mmCIF file of C-alpha atoms in Angstrom:
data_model
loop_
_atom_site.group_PDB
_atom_site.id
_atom_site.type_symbol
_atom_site.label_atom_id
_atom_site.label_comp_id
_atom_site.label_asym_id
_atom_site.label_seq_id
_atom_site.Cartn_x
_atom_site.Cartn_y
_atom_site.Cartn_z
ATOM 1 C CA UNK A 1 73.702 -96.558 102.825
ATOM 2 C CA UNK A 2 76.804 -98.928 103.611
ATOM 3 C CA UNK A 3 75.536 -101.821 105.083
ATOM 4 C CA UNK A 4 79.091 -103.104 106.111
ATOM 5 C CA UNK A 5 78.065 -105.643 108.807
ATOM 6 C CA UNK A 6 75.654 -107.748 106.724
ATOM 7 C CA UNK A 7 76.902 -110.699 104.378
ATOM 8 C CA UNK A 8 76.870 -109.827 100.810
ATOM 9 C CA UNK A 9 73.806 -111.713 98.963
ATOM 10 C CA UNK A 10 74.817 -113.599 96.451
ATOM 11 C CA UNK A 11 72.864 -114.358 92.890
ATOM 12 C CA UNK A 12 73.711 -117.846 91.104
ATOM 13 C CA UNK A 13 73.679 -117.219 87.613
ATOM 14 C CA UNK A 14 74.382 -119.773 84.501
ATOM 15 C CA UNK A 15 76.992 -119.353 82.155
ATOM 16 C CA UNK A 16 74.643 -117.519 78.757
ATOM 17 C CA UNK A 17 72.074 -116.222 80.833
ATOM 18 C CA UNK A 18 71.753 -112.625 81.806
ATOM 19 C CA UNK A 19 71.899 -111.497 85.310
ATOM 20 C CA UNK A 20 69.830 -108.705 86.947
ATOM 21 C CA UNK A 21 71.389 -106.956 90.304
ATOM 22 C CA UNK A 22 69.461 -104.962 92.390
ATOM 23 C CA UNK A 23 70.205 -101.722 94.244
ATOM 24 C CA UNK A 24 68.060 -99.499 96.993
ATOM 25 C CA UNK A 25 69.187 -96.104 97.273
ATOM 26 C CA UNK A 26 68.584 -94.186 100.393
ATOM 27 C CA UNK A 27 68.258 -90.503 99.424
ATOM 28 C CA UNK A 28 65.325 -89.015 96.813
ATOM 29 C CA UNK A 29 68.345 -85.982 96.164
ATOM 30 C CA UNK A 30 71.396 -88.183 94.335
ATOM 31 C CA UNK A 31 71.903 -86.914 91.445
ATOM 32 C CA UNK A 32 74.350 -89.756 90.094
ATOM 33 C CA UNK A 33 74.749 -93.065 90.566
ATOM 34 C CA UNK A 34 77.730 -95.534 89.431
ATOM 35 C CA UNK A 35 77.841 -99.286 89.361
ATOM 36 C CA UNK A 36 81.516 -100.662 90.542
ATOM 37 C CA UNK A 37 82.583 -104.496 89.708
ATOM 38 C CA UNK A 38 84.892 -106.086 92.373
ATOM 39 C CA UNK A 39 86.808 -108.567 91.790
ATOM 40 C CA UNK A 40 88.411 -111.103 94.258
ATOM 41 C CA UNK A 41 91.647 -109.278 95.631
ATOM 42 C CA UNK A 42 90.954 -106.070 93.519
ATOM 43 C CA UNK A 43 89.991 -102.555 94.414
ATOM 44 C CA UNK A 44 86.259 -101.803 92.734
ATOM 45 C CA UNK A 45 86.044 -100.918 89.307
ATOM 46 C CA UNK A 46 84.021 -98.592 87.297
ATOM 47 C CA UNK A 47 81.455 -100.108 85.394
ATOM 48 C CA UNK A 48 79.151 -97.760 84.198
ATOM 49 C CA UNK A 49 77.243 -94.635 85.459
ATOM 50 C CA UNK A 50 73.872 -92.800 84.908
ATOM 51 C CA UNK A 51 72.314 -89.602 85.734
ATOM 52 C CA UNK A 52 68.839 -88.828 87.796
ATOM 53 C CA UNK A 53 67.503 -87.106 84.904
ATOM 54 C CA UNK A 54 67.966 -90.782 82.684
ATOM 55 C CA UNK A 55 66.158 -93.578 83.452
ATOM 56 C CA UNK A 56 68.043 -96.419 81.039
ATOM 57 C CA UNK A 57 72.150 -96.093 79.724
ATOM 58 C CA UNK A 58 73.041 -99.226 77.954
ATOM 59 C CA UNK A 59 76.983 -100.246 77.572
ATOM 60 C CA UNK A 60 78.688 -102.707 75.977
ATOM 61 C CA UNK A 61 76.375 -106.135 77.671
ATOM 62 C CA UNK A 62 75.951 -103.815 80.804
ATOM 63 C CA UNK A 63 72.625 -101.653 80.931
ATOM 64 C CA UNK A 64 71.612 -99.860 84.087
ATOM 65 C CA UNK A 65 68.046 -98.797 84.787
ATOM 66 C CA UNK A 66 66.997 -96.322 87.000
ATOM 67 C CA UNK A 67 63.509 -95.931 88.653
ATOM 68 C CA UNK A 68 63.428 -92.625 90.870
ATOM 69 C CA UNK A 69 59.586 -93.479 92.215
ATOM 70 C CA UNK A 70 60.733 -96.026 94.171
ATOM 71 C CA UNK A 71 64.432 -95.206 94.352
ATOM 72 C CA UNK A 72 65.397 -98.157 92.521
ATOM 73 C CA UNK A 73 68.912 -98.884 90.674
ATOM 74 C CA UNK A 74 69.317 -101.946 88.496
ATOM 75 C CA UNK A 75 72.232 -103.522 86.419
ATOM 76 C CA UNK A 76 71.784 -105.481 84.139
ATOM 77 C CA UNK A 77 74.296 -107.824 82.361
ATOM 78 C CA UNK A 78 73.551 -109.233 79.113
ATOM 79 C CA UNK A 79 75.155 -113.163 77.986
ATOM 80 C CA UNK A 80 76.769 -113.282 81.618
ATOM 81 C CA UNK A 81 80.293 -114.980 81.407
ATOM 82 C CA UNK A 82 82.639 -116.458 84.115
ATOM 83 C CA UNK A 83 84.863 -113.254 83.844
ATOM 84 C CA UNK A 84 81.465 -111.672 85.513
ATOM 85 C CA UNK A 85 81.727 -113.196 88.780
ATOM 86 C CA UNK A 86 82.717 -110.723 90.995
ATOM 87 C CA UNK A 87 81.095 -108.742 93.926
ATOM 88 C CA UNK A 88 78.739 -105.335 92.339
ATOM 89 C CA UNK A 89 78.163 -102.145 94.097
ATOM 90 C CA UNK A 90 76.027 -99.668 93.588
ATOM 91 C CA UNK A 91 77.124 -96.096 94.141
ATOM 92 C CA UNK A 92 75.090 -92.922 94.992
ATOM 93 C CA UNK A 93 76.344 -89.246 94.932
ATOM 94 C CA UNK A 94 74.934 -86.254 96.098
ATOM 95 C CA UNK A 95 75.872 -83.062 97.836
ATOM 96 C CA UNK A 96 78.372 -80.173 95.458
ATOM 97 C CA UNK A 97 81.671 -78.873 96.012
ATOM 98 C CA UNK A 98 83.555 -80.183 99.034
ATOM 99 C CA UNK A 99 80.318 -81.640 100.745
ATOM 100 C CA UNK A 100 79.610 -83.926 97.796
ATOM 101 C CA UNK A 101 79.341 -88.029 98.697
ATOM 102 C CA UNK A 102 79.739 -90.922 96.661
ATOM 103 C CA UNK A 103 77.659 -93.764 99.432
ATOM 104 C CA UNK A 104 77.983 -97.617 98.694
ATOM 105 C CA UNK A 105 76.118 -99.946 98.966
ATOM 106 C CA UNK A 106 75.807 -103.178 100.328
ATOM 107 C CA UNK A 107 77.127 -105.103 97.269
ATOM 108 C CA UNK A 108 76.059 -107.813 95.695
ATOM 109 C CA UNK A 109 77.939 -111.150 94.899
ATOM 110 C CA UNK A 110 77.498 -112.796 91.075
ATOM 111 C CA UNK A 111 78.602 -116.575 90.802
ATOM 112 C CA UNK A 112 78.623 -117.549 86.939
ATOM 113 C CA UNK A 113 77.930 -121.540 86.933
ATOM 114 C CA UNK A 114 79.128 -123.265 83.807
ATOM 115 C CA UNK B 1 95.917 -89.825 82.693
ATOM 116 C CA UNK B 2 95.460 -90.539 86.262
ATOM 117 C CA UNK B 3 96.919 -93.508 88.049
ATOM 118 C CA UNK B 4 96.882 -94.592 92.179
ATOM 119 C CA UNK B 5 99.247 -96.553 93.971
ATOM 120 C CA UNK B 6 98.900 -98.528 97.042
ATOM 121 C CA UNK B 7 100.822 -100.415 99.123
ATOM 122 C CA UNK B 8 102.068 -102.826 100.190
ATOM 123 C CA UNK B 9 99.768 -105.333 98.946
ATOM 124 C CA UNK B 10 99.659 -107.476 101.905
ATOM 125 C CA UNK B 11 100.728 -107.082 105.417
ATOM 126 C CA UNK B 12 100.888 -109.466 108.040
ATOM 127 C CA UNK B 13 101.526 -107.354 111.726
ATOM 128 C CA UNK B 14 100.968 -108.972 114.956
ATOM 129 C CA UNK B 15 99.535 -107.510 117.213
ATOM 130 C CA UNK B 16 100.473 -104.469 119.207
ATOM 131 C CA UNK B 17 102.400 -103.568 116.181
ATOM 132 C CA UNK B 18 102.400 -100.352 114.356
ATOM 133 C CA UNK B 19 101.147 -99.934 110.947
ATOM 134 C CA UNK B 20 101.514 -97.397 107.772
ATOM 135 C CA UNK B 21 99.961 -97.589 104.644
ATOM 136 C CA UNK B 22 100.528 -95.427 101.877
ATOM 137 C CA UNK B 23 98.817 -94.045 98.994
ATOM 138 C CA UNK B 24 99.595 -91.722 96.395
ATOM 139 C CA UNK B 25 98.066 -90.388 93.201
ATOM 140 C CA UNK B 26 99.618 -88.883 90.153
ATOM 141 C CA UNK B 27 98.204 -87.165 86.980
ATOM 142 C CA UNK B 28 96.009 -84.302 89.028
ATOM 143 C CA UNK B 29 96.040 -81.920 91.633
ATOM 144 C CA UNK B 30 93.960 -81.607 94.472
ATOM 145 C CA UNK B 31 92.038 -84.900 94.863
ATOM 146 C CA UNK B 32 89.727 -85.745 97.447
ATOM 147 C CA UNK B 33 91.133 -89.040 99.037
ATOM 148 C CA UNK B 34 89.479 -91.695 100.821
ATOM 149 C CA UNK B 35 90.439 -94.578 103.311
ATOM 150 C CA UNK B 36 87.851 -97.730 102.995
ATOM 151 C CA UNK B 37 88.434 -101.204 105.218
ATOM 152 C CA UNK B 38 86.350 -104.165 103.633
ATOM 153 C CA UNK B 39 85.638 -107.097 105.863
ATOM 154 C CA UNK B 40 86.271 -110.573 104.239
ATOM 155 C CA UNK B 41 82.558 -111.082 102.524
ATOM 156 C CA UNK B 42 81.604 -107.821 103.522
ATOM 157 C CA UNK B 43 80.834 -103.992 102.077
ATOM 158 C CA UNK B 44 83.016 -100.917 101.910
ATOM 159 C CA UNK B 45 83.182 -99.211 105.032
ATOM 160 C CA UNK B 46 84.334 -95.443 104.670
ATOM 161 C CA UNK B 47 87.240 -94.130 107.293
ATOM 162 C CA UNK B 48 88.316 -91.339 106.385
ATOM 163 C CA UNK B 49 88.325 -88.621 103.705
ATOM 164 C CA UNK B 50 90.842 -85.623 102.779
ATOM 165 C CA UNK B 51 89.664 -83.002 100.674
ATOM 166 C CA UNK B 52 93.210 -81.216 101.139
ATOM 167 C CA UNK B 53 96.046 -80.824 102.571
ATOM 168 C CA UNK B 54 96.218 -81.466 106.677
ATOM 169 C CA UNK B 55 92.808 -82.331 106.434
ATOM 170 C CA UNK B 56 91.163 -85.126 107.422
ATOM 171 C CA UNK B 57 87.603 -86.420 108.278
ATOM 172 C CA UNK B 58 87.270 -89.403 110.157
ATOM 173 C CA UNK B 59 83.639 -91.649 109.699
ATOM 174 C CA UNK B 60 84.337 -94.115 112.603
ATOM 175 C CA UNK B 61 85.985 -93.867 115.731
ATOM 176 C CA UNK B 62 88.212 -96.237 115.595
ATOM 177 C CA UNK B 63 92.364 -97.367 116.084
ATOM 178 C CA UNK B 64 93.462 -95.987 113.072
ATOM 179 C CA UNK B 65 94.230 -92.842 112.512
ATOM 180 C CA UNK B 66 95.366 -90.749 108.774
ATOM 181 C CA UNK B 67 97.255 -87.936 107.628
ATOM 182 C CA UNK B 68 97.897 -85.988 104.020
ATOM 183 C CA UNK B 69 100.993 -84.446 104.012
ATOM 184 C CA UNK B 70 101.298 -83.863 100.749
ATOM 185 C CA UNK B 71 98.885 -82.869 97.969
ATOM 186 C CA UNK B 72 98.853 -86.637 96.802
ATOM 187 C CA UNK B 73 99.972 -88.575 99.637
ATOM 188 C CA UNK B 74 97.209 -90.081 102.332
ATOM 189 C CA UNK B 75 98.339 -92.448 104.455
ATOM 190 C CA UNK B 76 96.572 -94.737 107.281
ATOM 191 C CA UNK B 77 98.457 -95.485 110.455
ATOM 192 C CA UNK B 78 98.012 -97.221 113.927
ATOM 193 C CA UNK B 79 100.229 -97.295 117.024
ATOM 194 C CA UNK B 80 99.092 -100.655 118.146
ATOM 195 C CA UNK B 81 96.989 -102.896 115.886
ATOM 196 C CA UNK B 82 94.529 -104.714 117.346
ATOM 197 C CA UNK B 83 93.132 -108.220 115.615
ATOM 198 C CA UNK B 84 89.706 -106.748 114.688
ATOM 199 C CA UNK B 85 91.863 -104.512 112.047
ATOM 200 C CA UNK B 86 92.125 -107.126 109.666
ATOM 201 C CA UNK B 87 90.712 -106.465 106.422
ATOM 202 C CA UNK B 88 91.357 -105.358 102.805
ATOM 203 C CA UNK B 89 92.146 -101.860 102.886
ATOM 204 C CA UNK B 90 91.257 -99.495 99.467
ATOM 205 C CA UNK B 91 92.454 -95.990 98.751
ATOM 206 C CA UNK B 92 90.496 -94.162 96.384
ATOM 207 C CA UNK B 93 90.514 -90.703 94.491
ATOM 208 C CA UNK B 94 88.226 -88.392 93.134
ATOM 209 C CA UNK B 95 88.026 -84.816 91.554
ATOM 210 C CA UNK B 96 87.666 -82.073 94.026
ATOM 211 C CA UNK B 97 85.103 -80.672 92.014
ATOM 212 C CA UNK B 98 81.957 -82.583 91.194
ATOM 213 C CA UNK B 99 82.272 -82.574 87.521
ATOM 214 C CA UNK B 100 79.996 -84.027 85.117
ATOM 215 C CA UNK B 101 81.316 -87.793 83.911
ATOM 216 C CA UNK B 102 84.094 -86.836 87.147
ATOM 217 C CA UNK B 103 81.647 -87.974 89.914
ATOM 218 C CA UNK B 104 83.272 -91.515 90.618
ATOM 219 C CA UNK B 105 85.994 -92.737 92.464
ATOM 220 C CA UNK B 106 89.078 -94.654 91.396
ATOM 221 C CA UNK B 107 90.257 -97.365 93.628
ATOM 222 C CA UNK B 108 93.507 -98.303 94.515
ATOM 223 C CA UNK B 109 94.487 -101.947 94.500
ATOM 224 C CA UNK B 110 94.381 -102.514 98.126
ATOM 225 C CA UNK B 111 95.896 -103.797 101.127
ATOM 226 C CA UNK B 112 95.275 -106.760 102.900
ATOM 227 C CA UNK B 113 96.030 -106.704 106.374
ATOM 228 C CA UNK B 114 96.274 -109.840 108.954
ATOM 229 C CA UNK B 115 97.193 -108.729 112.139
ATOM 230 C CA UNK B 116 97.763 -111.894 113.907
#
């Protein structure tokens, strides 16, 4: 859910390496989930998406994995670079029509040392 | 295709002060809009929602208040700001209808606020 009181955690990452973010989701009925990239001053952007009924969708360096059992959501960032620093959210959606919700949440922060 | 604009960018209202902040989109019809404040460091804390015309859904109680008068139009208003306002404020869009590859949202640029 949206954790808006807490600080964002924050992963340290070196310039070549990859990075691995981590996402709890709240509610065994999403049926969609979306990562978002954030970068300082901007409005969140779409990074890439995946259905409940995947469990891996792979982008260009971006891959994100999803594990229902445990209601896990990963991303996963291959050769991160500085341009990658930026705060990531993980998105989930459920509901149809005019009672569907996208829910945030908490966001994590990705520092690419050199 | 589909753009948003916010605005302005940044704001800085003393307090006491009134406050309006527009969005609009263009390129579709009857988007669900959203309000979002981020603290500095923080996540994105939803406000309020529109899923048409004259109607709004509020998250939090709160000092703000918003209004759709227009298809494409949301904006997010205050009589009197207080200093616990402050943020970066995000408008966002998305399809009415939950559409497969339609699901996200797209963001605005944002406004930051100071009220000081």
């Amino acid at each position: 859910g949206e954790s808006v009181g807490l600080h964002l955690p924050t992963l340290s990452v070196q310039e070549g390496d990859n990075s691995i973010i981590n996402c709890a989701y709240s509610n065994s009925a999403s049926d969609y989930f979306i990562w978002y990239k954030q970068e300082s001053g901007k409005g969140p952007q779409f990074i890439i998406d995946i259905r409940s009924n995947m469990d891996k969708r792979q982008g260009q360096r971006v891959t994100v994995l999803l594990n229902k059992t445990v209601k896990h959501l990963s991303l996963q960032i291959a050769a991160t670079q500085p341009g990658d620093s930026a705060v990531y959210f993980c998105a989930e959606h459920k509901g149809t029509g005019t009672a569907s919700k996208l829910t945030f949440g908490t966001g994590t922060r990705l520092q690419v040392t050199l | 295709s589909q753009t948003i604009h916010q605005w302005p960018a940044t704001l800085v209202q003393p307090v006491g002060s009134p406050l309006s902040l527009e969005c609009t989109v263009e390129g579709t019809s009857n988007p669900n809009l959203y309000w979002y404040r981020q603290a500095a460091g923080r996540g994105l804390q939803l406000l309020f929602y529109s899923v048409g015309i004259g109607q709004i859904s509020s998250e939090v109680p709160q000092n703000l208040s918003a209004s759709r008068p227009q298809d494409r139009q949301f904006i997010l208003s205050s009589k009197k700001l207080l200093l616990s306002d402050s943020g970066f404020y995000l408008c966002a869009w998305s399809r009415l209808v939950w559409q497969r590859a339609n699901y996200g949202y797209t963001f605005g640029s944002g406004t930051r606020l100071t009220v000081v």
